[in-house]
Amino acid sequence: MTDASLQPVPVDDVVVGLKGAMRRLASGVAIIAALGDDAPVGMAATSITSLTMDPPAILVCVNRSASIHAHLSAGCPISINLLSRHQREVSAAFGGAVARELRFGVGSWSRDHHDLPILEEAQANLSCTIDSLIPYGTHSIVIARVEAVRIGEAVDPLIFQDGAYL
Ligand SMILES: Cc1cc2nc3c(=O)[nH]c(=O)nc-3n(C[C@H](O)[C@H](O)[C@H](O)COP(=O)(O)O)c2cc1C
């Protein structure tokens, strides 16, 4: 059975079509934090997926042009902080609205056992170690082993959809 309301996108416009399609995929938002040279580095990401439970692992896709990318390699610790609905300002800051060196001034951050920043009042903090990076096109698929988890009480995540927060 076909849905007459769905319109095919011309083959030469497949990137435009893919962007339009992905705007219709609602995603939770996370902040990825890593240890930089002198200070922590971080960016906002929606490309978080739980990969396996055995071993406990997660993946995130990071553009190689993002400043955090230079600090990601196998064996490096990273924290993945799943945002709560009221933390859209944190998402915007780590999405590029705030200068890199000032981002951790937005939101309330403490430290995990790796001395990595973890975000208070988030939905969850995942403390991880990177297992591997798989290059693909403009991005790297970062696979990280989850070592410690902190979760909040209420399930009330920040959702990004159609270029905006719900
Ligand atoms: C809601 C949201 C989701 C994002 N998801 C990703 C993502 O999954 N992967 C990625 O590489 N960049 C993603 N970005 C873009 C980066 O957060 C943004 O380019 C960031 O500024 C890059 O860091 P830099 O300024 O330190 O280079 C996202 C941005 C926003 C606002």
CSV table of C-alpha atoms and ligand atoms in Angstrom, one decimal:
chain,number,residue,atom,x,y,z
A,1,MET,CA,0.0,0.0,0.0
A,2,THR,CA,1.4,3.5,-0.8
A,3,ASP,CA,0.7,6.8,1.0
A,4,ALA,CA,-0.4,9.3,-1.7
A,5,SER,CA,0.7,12.2,0.6
A,6,LEU,CA,4.4,11.2,0.4
A,7,GLN,CA,6.2,13.0,-2.5
A,8,PRO,CA,9.2,11.4,-4.2
A,9,VAL,CA,12.3,13.6,-4.3
A,10,PRO,CA,14.3,13.8,-7.6
A,11,VAL,CA,17.5,11.7,-7.5
A,12,ASP,CA,19.7,14.7,-8.0
A,13,ASP,CA,18.2,16.3,-4.9
A,14,VAL,CA,18.8,13.4,-2.6
A,15,VAL,CA,20.8,15.5,-0.1
A,16,VAL,CA,18.0,18.1,0.1
A,17,GLY,CA,15.5,15.2,0.5
A,18,LEU,CA,17.6,13.6,3.2
A,19,LYS,CA,17.9,16.8,5.1
A,20,GLY,CA,14.1,17.3,4.8
A,21,ALA,CA,13.5,13.7,6.0
A,22,MET,CA,15.8,14.0,9.0
A,23,ARG,CA,14.0,17.2,10.1
A,24,ARG,CA,11.1,14.8,10.7
A,25,LEU,CA,13.2,12.6,13.0
A,26,ALA,CA,12.8,13.8,16.7
A,27,SER,CA,16.0,13.2,18.6
A,28,GLY,CA,17.3,13.6,22.1
A,29,VAL,CA,20.2,16.0,22.5
A,30,ALA,CA,23.4,15.3,24.4
A,31,ILE,CA,26.6,17.2,25.2
A,32,ILE,CA,29.8,15.3,24.5
A,33,ALA,CA,32.7,16.4,26.6
A,34,ALA,CA,36.4,15.4,26.3
A,35,LEU,CA,39.7,16.5,27.8
A,36,GLY,CA,41.3,19.2,25.7
A,37,ASP,CA,44.9,20.4,25.9
A,38,ASP,CA,44.5,22.8,28.8
A,39,ALA,CA,40.7,22.7,29.3
A,40,PRO,CA,37.7,20.5,28.6
A,41,VAL,CA,36.1,20.7,25.1
A,42,GLY,CA,32.5,19.9,24.2
A,43,MET,CA,29.8,20.0,21.6
A,44,ALA,CA,26.1,19.3,21.2
A,45,ALA,CA,25.0,16.1,19.4
A,46,THR,CA,21.8,14.4,18.4
A,47,SER,CA,23.6,11.5,16.7
A,48,ILE,CA,23.7,9.4,19.9
A,49,THR,CA,22.7,5.7,19.7
A,50,SER,CA,22.9,2.9,22.2
A,51,LEU,CA,25.0,0.3,20.4
A,52,THR,CA,25.1,-2.8,22.5
A,53,MET,CA,24.5,-3.8,26.2
A,54,ASP,CA,27.1,-6.5,26.0
A,55,PRO,CA,29.5,-4.8,26.1
A,56,PRO,CA,27.7,-1.6,27.3
A,57,ALA,CA,28.5,0.7,24.4
A,58,ILE,CA,27.2,3.8,22.7
A,59,LEU,CA,28.0,5.6,19.5
A,60,VAL,CA,28.0,9.2,18.4
A,61,CYS,CA,28.9,10.7,15.0
A,62,VAL,CA,31.2,13.7,15.1
A,63,ASN,CA,32.1,16.0,12.2
A,64,ARG,CA,35.8,16.1,11.7
A,65,SER,CA,35.6,19.9,11.5
A,66,ALA,CA,34.3,20.1,15.1
A,67,SER,CA,37.0,21.3,17.5
A,68,ILE,CA,36.4,18.3,19.8
A,69,HIS,CA,37.4,15.9,17.1
A,70,ALA,CA,41.1,16.5,17.5
A,71,HIS,CA,40.8,15.3,21.1
A,72,LEU,CA,39.0,12.0,20.3
A,73,SER,CA,41.0,8.8,20.0
A,74,ALA,CA,40.9,5.2,21.2
A,75,GLY,CA,41.5,5.1,25.0
A,76,CYS,CA,40.4,8.7,25.6
A,77,PRO,CA,37.7,9.3,28.2
A,78,ILE,CA,34.5,11.1,27.2
A,79,SER,CA,31.3,12.0,29.0
A,80,ILE,CA,28.0,12.0,27.3
A,81,ASN,CA,25.3,14.1,29.0
A,82,LEU,CA,21.7,13.6,27.9
A,83,LEU,CA,19.9,16.9,28.2
A,84,SER,CA,16.8,17.7,30.2
A,85,ARG,CA,14.0,19.7,28.6
A,86,HIS,CA,15.0,22.9,30.5
A,87,GLN,CA,18.6,22.7,29.1
A,88,ARG,CA,18.1,24.2,25.6
A,89,GLU,CA,20.4,27.0,26.5
A,90,VAL,CA,23.2,24.5,27.1
A,91,SER,CA,22.4,22.8,23.8
A,92,ALA,CA,22.6,26.1,22.0
A,93,ALA,CA,25.9,27.1,23.7
A,94,PHE,CA,27.6,23.8,22.8
A,95,GLY,CA,26.1,23.9,19.3
A,96,GLY,CA,28.2,26.9,18.6
A,97,ALA,CA,26.3,29.9,19.9
A,98,VAL,CA,29.0,30.4,22.7
A,99,ALA,CA,32.7,30.6,22.2
A,100,ARG,CA,34.5,27.2,22.8
A,101,GLU,CA,36.4,28.4,25.9
A,102,LEU,CA,33.2,29.8,27.5
A,103,ARG,CA,30.8,26.9,26.9
A,104,PHE,CA,31.3,25.2,30.3
A,105,GLY,CA,30.2,28.4,31.9
A,106,VAL,CA,26.7,27.6,30.7
A,107,GLY,CA,24.9,25.1,32.9
A,108,SER,CA,26.1,23.6,36.1
A,109,TRP,CA,29.1,21.1,35.7
A,110,SER,CA,30.9,18.8,38.1
A,111,ARG,CA,33.6,16.2,37.4
A,112,ASP,CA,33.5,12.4,37.0
A,113,HIS,CA,36.3,9.9,38.0
A,114,HIS,CA,38.2,10.8,34.8
A,115,ASP,CA,38.0,14.5,35.9
A,116,LEU,CA,35.7,15.0,32.9
A,117,PRO,CA,32.9,17.6,33.1
A,118,ILE,CA,29.5,16.0,33.8
A,119,LEU,CA,26.3,18.1,33.6
A,120,GLU,CA,24.1,18.5,36.7
A,121,GLU,CA,20.3,18.3,36.2
A,122,ALA,CA,20.8,16.3,33.0
A,123,GLN,CA,18.7,13.3,32.2
A,124,ALA,CA,21.8,11.1,32.5
A,125,ASN,CA,25.6,11.3,32.6
A,126,LEU,CA,27.5,8.5,30.9
A,127,SER,CA,31.2,8.2,31.7
A,128,CYS,CA,32.9,6.4,28.8
A,129,THR,CA,36.2,5.4,27.2
A,130,ILE,CA,36.5,5.5,23.5
A,131,ASP,CA,37.0,2.0,21.9
A,132,SER,CA,37.3,3.0,18.3
A,133,LEU,CA,36.8,5.8,15.7
A,134,ILE,CA,35.5,4.8,12.3
A,135,PRO,CA,36.0,7.5,9.6
A,136,TYR,CA,33.1,7.9,7.2
A,137,GLY,CA,32.8,10.8,4.8
A,138,THR,CA,32.9,14.1,6.7
A,139,HIS,CA,32.4,12.4,10.1
A,140,SER,CA,33.8,9.8,12.5
A,141,ILE,CA,31.6,7.3,14.1
A,142,VAL,CA,32.9,7.2,17.7
A,143,ILE,CA,32.2,4.0,19.6
A,144,ALA,CA,32.6,4.3,23.4
A,145,ARG,CA,32.4,1.8,26.2
A,146,VAL,CA,30.1,3.0,29.1
A,147,GLU,CA,31.8,2.7,32.5
A,148,ALA,CA,29.5,4.6,34.8
A,149,VAL,CA,26.0,6.0,34.6
A,150,ARG,CA,24.2,8.6,36.7
A,151,ILE,CA,20.5,9.1,36.0
A,152,GLY,CA,17.9,11.7,37.2
A,153,GLU,CA,14.5,10.8,38.6
A,154,ALA,CA,12.1,12.3,36.1
A,155,VAL,CA,12.1,11.3,32.4
A,156,ASP,CA,11.8,14.7,30.7
A,157,PRO,CA,14.3,14.9,27.8
A,158,LEU,CA,15.1,17.8,25.5
A,159,ILE,CA,14.0,16.9,22.0
A,160,PHE,CA,15.2,18.5,18.8
A,161,GLN,CA,12.9,18.3,15.8
A,162,ASP,CA,12.5,20.3,12.5
A,163,GLY,CA,15.4,22.6,13.5
A,164,ALA,CA,13.9,23.5,16.9
A,165,TYR,CA,13.4,22.3,20.4
A,166,LEU,CA,10.2,20.8,21.6
B,1,LIG,C1,20.9,20.2,18.5
B,1,LIG,C2,22.2,20.0,17.8
B,1,LIG,C3,22.7,18.7,17.4
B,1,LIG,C4,23.9,18.6,16.8
B,1,LIG,N1,24.3,17.3,16.5
B,1,LIG,C5,25.6,17.1,16.0
B,1,LIG,C6,26.1,15.8,15.8
B,1,LIG,O1,25.4,14.8,16.1
B,1,LIG,N2,27.3,15.6,15.3
B,1,LIG,C7,28.1,16.7,15.0
B,1,LIG,O2,29.2,16.5,14.5
B,1,LIG,N3,27.6,18.0,15.2
B,1,LIG,C8,26.4,18.2,15.7
B,1,LIG,N4,26.0,19.5,16.0
B,1,LIG,C9,26.8,20.6,15.6
B,1,LIG,C10,27.9,20.9,16.6
B,1,LIG,O3,27.4,20.9,18.0
B,1,LIG,C11,28.5,22.3,16.3
B,1,LIG,O4,29.0,22.3,15.0
B,1,LIG,C12,29.6,22.6,17.3
B,1,LIG,O5,29.6,24.0,17.3
B,1,LIG,C13,30.9,22.1,16.8
B,1,LIG,O6,31.8,22.4,17.7
B,1,LIG,P1,33.0,23.6,17.5
B,1,LIG,O7,32.2,24.9,17.5
B,1,LIG,O8,33.7,23.4,18.8
B,1,LIG,O9,33.8,23.2,16.3
B,1,LIG,C14,24.7,19.7,16.6
B,1,LIG,C15,24.3,21.0,16.9
B,1,LIG,C16,23.0,21.1,17.6
B,1,LIG,C17,22.6,22.5,18.0
